[in-house]
Short mmCIF file of C-alpha atoms in Angstrom, two decimals:
data_model
loop_
_atom_site.label_atom_id
_atom_site.label_comp_id
_atom_site.label_asym_id
_atom_site.label_seq_id
_atom_site.Cartn_x
_atom_site.Cartn_y
_atom_site.Cartn_z
CA UNK F 1 -26.62 6.80 25.94
CA UNK F 2 -27.28 5.00 29.19
CA UNK F 3 -24.35 4.32 31.55
CA UNK F 4 -25.11 1.64 34.13
CA UNK F 5 -23.72 1.97 37.66
CA UNK F 6 -21.12 -0.63 38.58
CA UNK F 7 -19.43 -1.53 41.88
CA UNK F 8 -16.23 0.43 42.58
CA UNK F 9 -13.88 -2.52 41.98
CA UNK F 10 -15.16 -3.54 38.57
CA UNK F 11 -15.95 -0.34 36.68
CA UNK F 12 -15.72 -0.60 32.90
CA UNK F 13 -15.69 2.78 31.17
CA UNK F 14 -18.03 3.50 28.28
CA UNK F 15 -16.24 5.52 25.59
CA UNK F 16 -17.07 7.50 22.46
CA UNK F 17 -14.22 8.10 19.96
CA UNK F 18 -13.88 10.90 17.45
CA UNK F 19 -11.02 12.16 15.26
CA UNK F 20 -9.73 15.71 15.49
CA UNK F 21 -6.95 17.51 13.65
CA UNK F 22 -4.17 19.44 15.38
CA UNK F 23 -5.00 22.91 16.78
CA UNK F 24 -8.75 22.39 16.35
CA UNK F 25 -11.15 23.71 18.95
CA UNK F 26 -13.28 20.97 20.52
CA UNK F 27 -16.26 21.59 22.79
CA UNK F 28 -17.78 18.64 24.68
CA UNK F 29 -21.27 19.31 26.07
CA UNK F 30 -22.68 16.71 28.45
CA UNK F 31 -26.18 16.67 29.90
CA UNK F 32 -27.08 14.00 32.47
CA UNK F 33 -30.07 13.16 34.60
CA UNK F 34 -29.92 12.40 38.30
CA UNK F 35 -28.56 14.42 41.20
CA UNK F 36 -25.66 14.32 43.64
CA UNK F 37 -26.14 11.82 46.42
CA UNK F 38 -28.43 9.45 44.48
CA UNK F 39 -26.14 6.45 45.07
CA UNK F 40 -23.98 6.80 41.96
CA UNK F 41 -21.08 8.97 40.80
CA UNK F 42 -20.60 9.65 37.07
CA UNK F 43 -17.00 10.49 36.17
CA UNK F 44 -15.87 11.65 32.75
CA UNK F 45 -12.41 11.52 31.15
CA UNK F 46 -11.29 13.12 27.89
CA UNK F 47 -8.01 11.92 26.39
CA UNK F 48 -6.50 11.34 22.97
CA UNK F 49 -4.76 8.31 21.51
CA UNK F 50 -1.35 10.03 21.77
CA UNK F 51 -1.65 10.22 25.56
CA UNK F 52 -2.74 13.84 26.13
CA UNK F 53 -5.42 14.30 28.78
CA UNK F 54 -7.85 17.19 28.29
CA UNK F 55 -10.06 16.89 31.33
CA UNK F 56 -11.32 14.55 34.02
CA UNK F 57 -14.47 16.01 35.62
CA UNK F 58 -15.72 14.07 38.64
CA UNK F 59 -19.33 13.52 39.71
CA UNK F 60 -20.91 15.06 36.60
CA UNK F 61 -24.54 16.05 37.19
CA UNK F 62 -26.76 18.25 35.05
CA UNK F 63 -24.97 20.13 32.30
CA UNK F 64 -21.21 20.22 31.87
CA UNK F 65 -19.11 21.87 29.19
CA UNK F 66 -15.45 21.20 28.47
CA UNK F 67 -13.50 23.02 25.76
CA UNK F 68 -9.97 22.27 24.61
CA UNK F 69 -7.62 22.68 21.66
CA UNK F 70 -6.19 19.44 20.26
CA UNK F 71 -2.42 19.02 20.52
CA UNK F 72 -2.07 16.45 17.71
CA UNK F 73 -3.83 14.83 14.77
CA UNK F 74 -5.36 12.00 16.72
CA UNK F 75 -8.52 10.29 17.84
CA UNK F 76 -9.82 11.38 21.22
CA UNK F 77 -12.06 9.47 23.62
CA UNK F 78 -14.77 10.75 25.91
CA UNK F 79 -15.18 8.05 28.55
CA UNK F 80 -17.80 7.74 31.29
CA UNK F 81 -17.61 5.66 34.47
CA UNK F 82 -20.68 5.32 36.65
CA UNK F 83 -19.62 4.13 40.10
CA UNK F 84 -22.15 2.66 42.50
CA UNK F 85 -21.82 4.28 45.96
CA UNK F 86 -23.25 1.50 48.11
CA UNK F 87 -23.53 -2.21 47.50
CA UNK F 88 -27.24 -2.42 48.37
CA UNK F 89 -28.61 -0.54 45.37
CA UNK F 90 -28.81 -2.31 42.01
CA UNK F 91 -30.07 -1.28 38.59
CA UNK F 92 -28.94 2.34 38.88
CA UNK F 93 -28.02 4.17 35.70
CA UNK F 94 -27.55 7.62 34.29
CA UNK F 95 -28.72 8.83 30.93
CA UNK F 96 -26.04 10.88 29.18
CA UNK F 97 -26.66 13.25 26.28
CA UNK F 98 -23.30 13.92 24.62
CA UNK F 99 -22.71 16.64 22.02
CA UNK F 100 -19.23 17.10 20.51
CA UNK F 101 -18.53 20.15 18.34
CA UNK F 102 -15.24 20.45 16.45
CA UNK F 103 -13.65 23.37 14.64
CA UNK F 104 -15.96 26.03 13.22
CA UNK F 105 -19.00 24.30 14.74
CA UNK F 106 -17.48 24.71 18.22
CA UNK F 107 -17.25 28.52 18.07
CA UNK F 108 -19.97 30.70 19.54
CA UNK F 109 -20.79 32.72 16.42
CA UNK F 110 -23.29 34.94 18.20
CA UNK F 111 -20.57 36.12 20.58
CA UNK F 112 -18.19 36.67 17.64
CA UNK F 113 -20.84 38.75 15.86
CA UNK F 114 -21.51 40.89 18.92
CA UNK F 115 -17.80 41.36 19.72
CA UNK F 116 -16.83 42.38 16.19
CA UNK F 117 -20.16 44.11 15.44
CA UNK F 118 -20.80 42.04 12.32
CA UNK F 119 -23.99 42.03 10.28
CA UNK F 120 -25.73 38.66 9.88
CA UNK F 121 -24.46 38.27 6.30
CA UNK F 122 -20.88 39.09 7.33
CA UNK F 123 -21.15 36.65 10.21
CA UNK F 124 -22.38 33.89 7.91
CA UNK F 125 -19.57 34.59 5.43
CA UNK F 126 -17.04 34.44 8.28
CA UNK F 127 -18.45 31.09 9.43
CA UNK F 128 -18.31 29.71 5.88
CA UNK F 129 -14.76 31.00 5.45
CA UNK F 130 -13.63 29.20 8.60
CA UNK F 131 -15.38 26.02 7.46
CA UNK F 132 -13.61 26.21 4.09
CA UNK F 133 -10.26 26.75 5.85
CA UNK F 134 -10.91 23.60 7.90
CA UNK F 135 -11.72 21.64 4.74
CA UNK F 136 -8.50 22.84 3.06
CA UNK F 137 -6.46 21.90 6.14
CA UNK F 138 -8.10 18.47 6.25
CA UNK F 139 -7.40 17.94 2.53
CA UNK F 140 -3.72 18.87 3.05
CA UNK F 141 -3.50 16.39 5.92
CA UNK F 142 -5.14 13.65 3.81
CA UNK F 143 -2.78 14.41 0.90
CA UNK F 144 0.27 14.12 3.17
CA UNK F 145 -1.06 10.92 4.69
CA UNK F 146 -1.77 9.42 1.26
CA UNK F 147 1.75 10.33 0.11
CA UNK F 148 3.28 8.72 3.21
CA UNK F 149 1.22 5.55 2.72
CA UNK F 150 2.08 5.44 -1.00
CA UNK F 151 5.81 5.74 -0.19
CA UNK F 152 5.51 2.92 2.34
CA UNK F 153 3.65 0.79 -0.20
CA UNK F 154 6.26 1.40 -2.91
CA UNK F 155 9.20 0.59 -0.61
CA UNK F 156 7.48 -2.60 0.57
CA UNK F 157 6.77 -3.56 -3.04
CA UNK F 158 10.46 -3.04 -3.97
CA UNK F 159 11.63 -5.14 -1.01
CA UNK F 160 9.25 -7.96 -1.89
CA UNK F 161 10.41 -7.83 -5.53
CA UNK F 162 14.12 -8.07 -4.57
CA UNK F 163 13.36 -10.83 -2.06
CA UNK F 164 11.49 -12.79 -4.75
CA UNK F 165 14.34 -12.35 -7.25
CA UNK F 166 16.89 -13.41 -4.61
CA UNK F 167 14.80 -16.45 -3.71
CA UNK F 168 14.45 -17.38 -7.39
CA UNK F 169 18.21 -17.20 -8.01
CA UNK F 170 18.89 -19.12 -4.78
CA UNK F 171 16.51 -21.91 -5.80
CA UNK F 172 17.91 -21.97 -9.34
CA UNK F 173 21.50 -22.18 -7.99
CA UNK F 174 20.49 -24.89 -5.53
CA UNK F 175 18.78 -26.86 -8.32
CA UNK F 176 21.87 -26.64 -10.59
CA UNK F 177 24.13 -27.68 -7.73
CA UNK F 178 21.84 -30.63 -6.93
CA UNK F 179 21.87 -31.80 -10.56
CA UNK F 180 25.68 -31.49 -10.72
CA UNK F 181 26.10 -33.31 -7.42
CA UNK F 182 23.77 -36.14 -8.38
CA UNK F 183 25.47 -36.48 -11.78
CA UNK F 184 28.88 -36.70 -10.08
CA UNK F 185 27.53 -39.17 -7.52
CA UNK F 186 26.02 -41.47 -10.12
CA UNK F 187 29.22 -41.33 -12.20
CA UNK F 188 31.25 -42.37 -9.17
CA UNK F 189 28.90 -45.35 -8.66
CA UNK F 190 29.16 -46.13 -12.39
CA UNK F 191 25.39 -45.88 -12.87
CA UNK F 192 25.73 -43.36 -15.68
#
């Protein structure tokens, strides 16, 4: 992704959004070109849609790695702002290579294998087990979400049904009253 440099007063961030479940490990790896003092400053911000902020590295150059554990089931944004240092240089940009790993993909399995002295097969089984646990957790979350949405749908359906029945009886009552009133009116005028 290419992030163009903009003057300091009118910087529009360029964001990438991804969803993460609660208590999941997230590792954001960023690789950029350029160097410090080249007339532009690339700032990065990582925040979720709930309002939690996970990092705000300034003047990112070269490789940068940020790891965090999500506090909620929410979408998180990785935003980049490229600020132009002086007003005389135009057309500056930085190329950003962004890699986001979530959950089991974010763990350093080589370090886990060395720490726990696991054989390659045991390490692979451990990685698969953690991936399966993530899938089960995600399925539980989706089941709860589907149940909540179904309950909302059913309550809305019941409200609409009662509103329609109430409207029908109101219109029927109004129609009967109108017929009775007009009948009484025409009788008083001796037209009927």
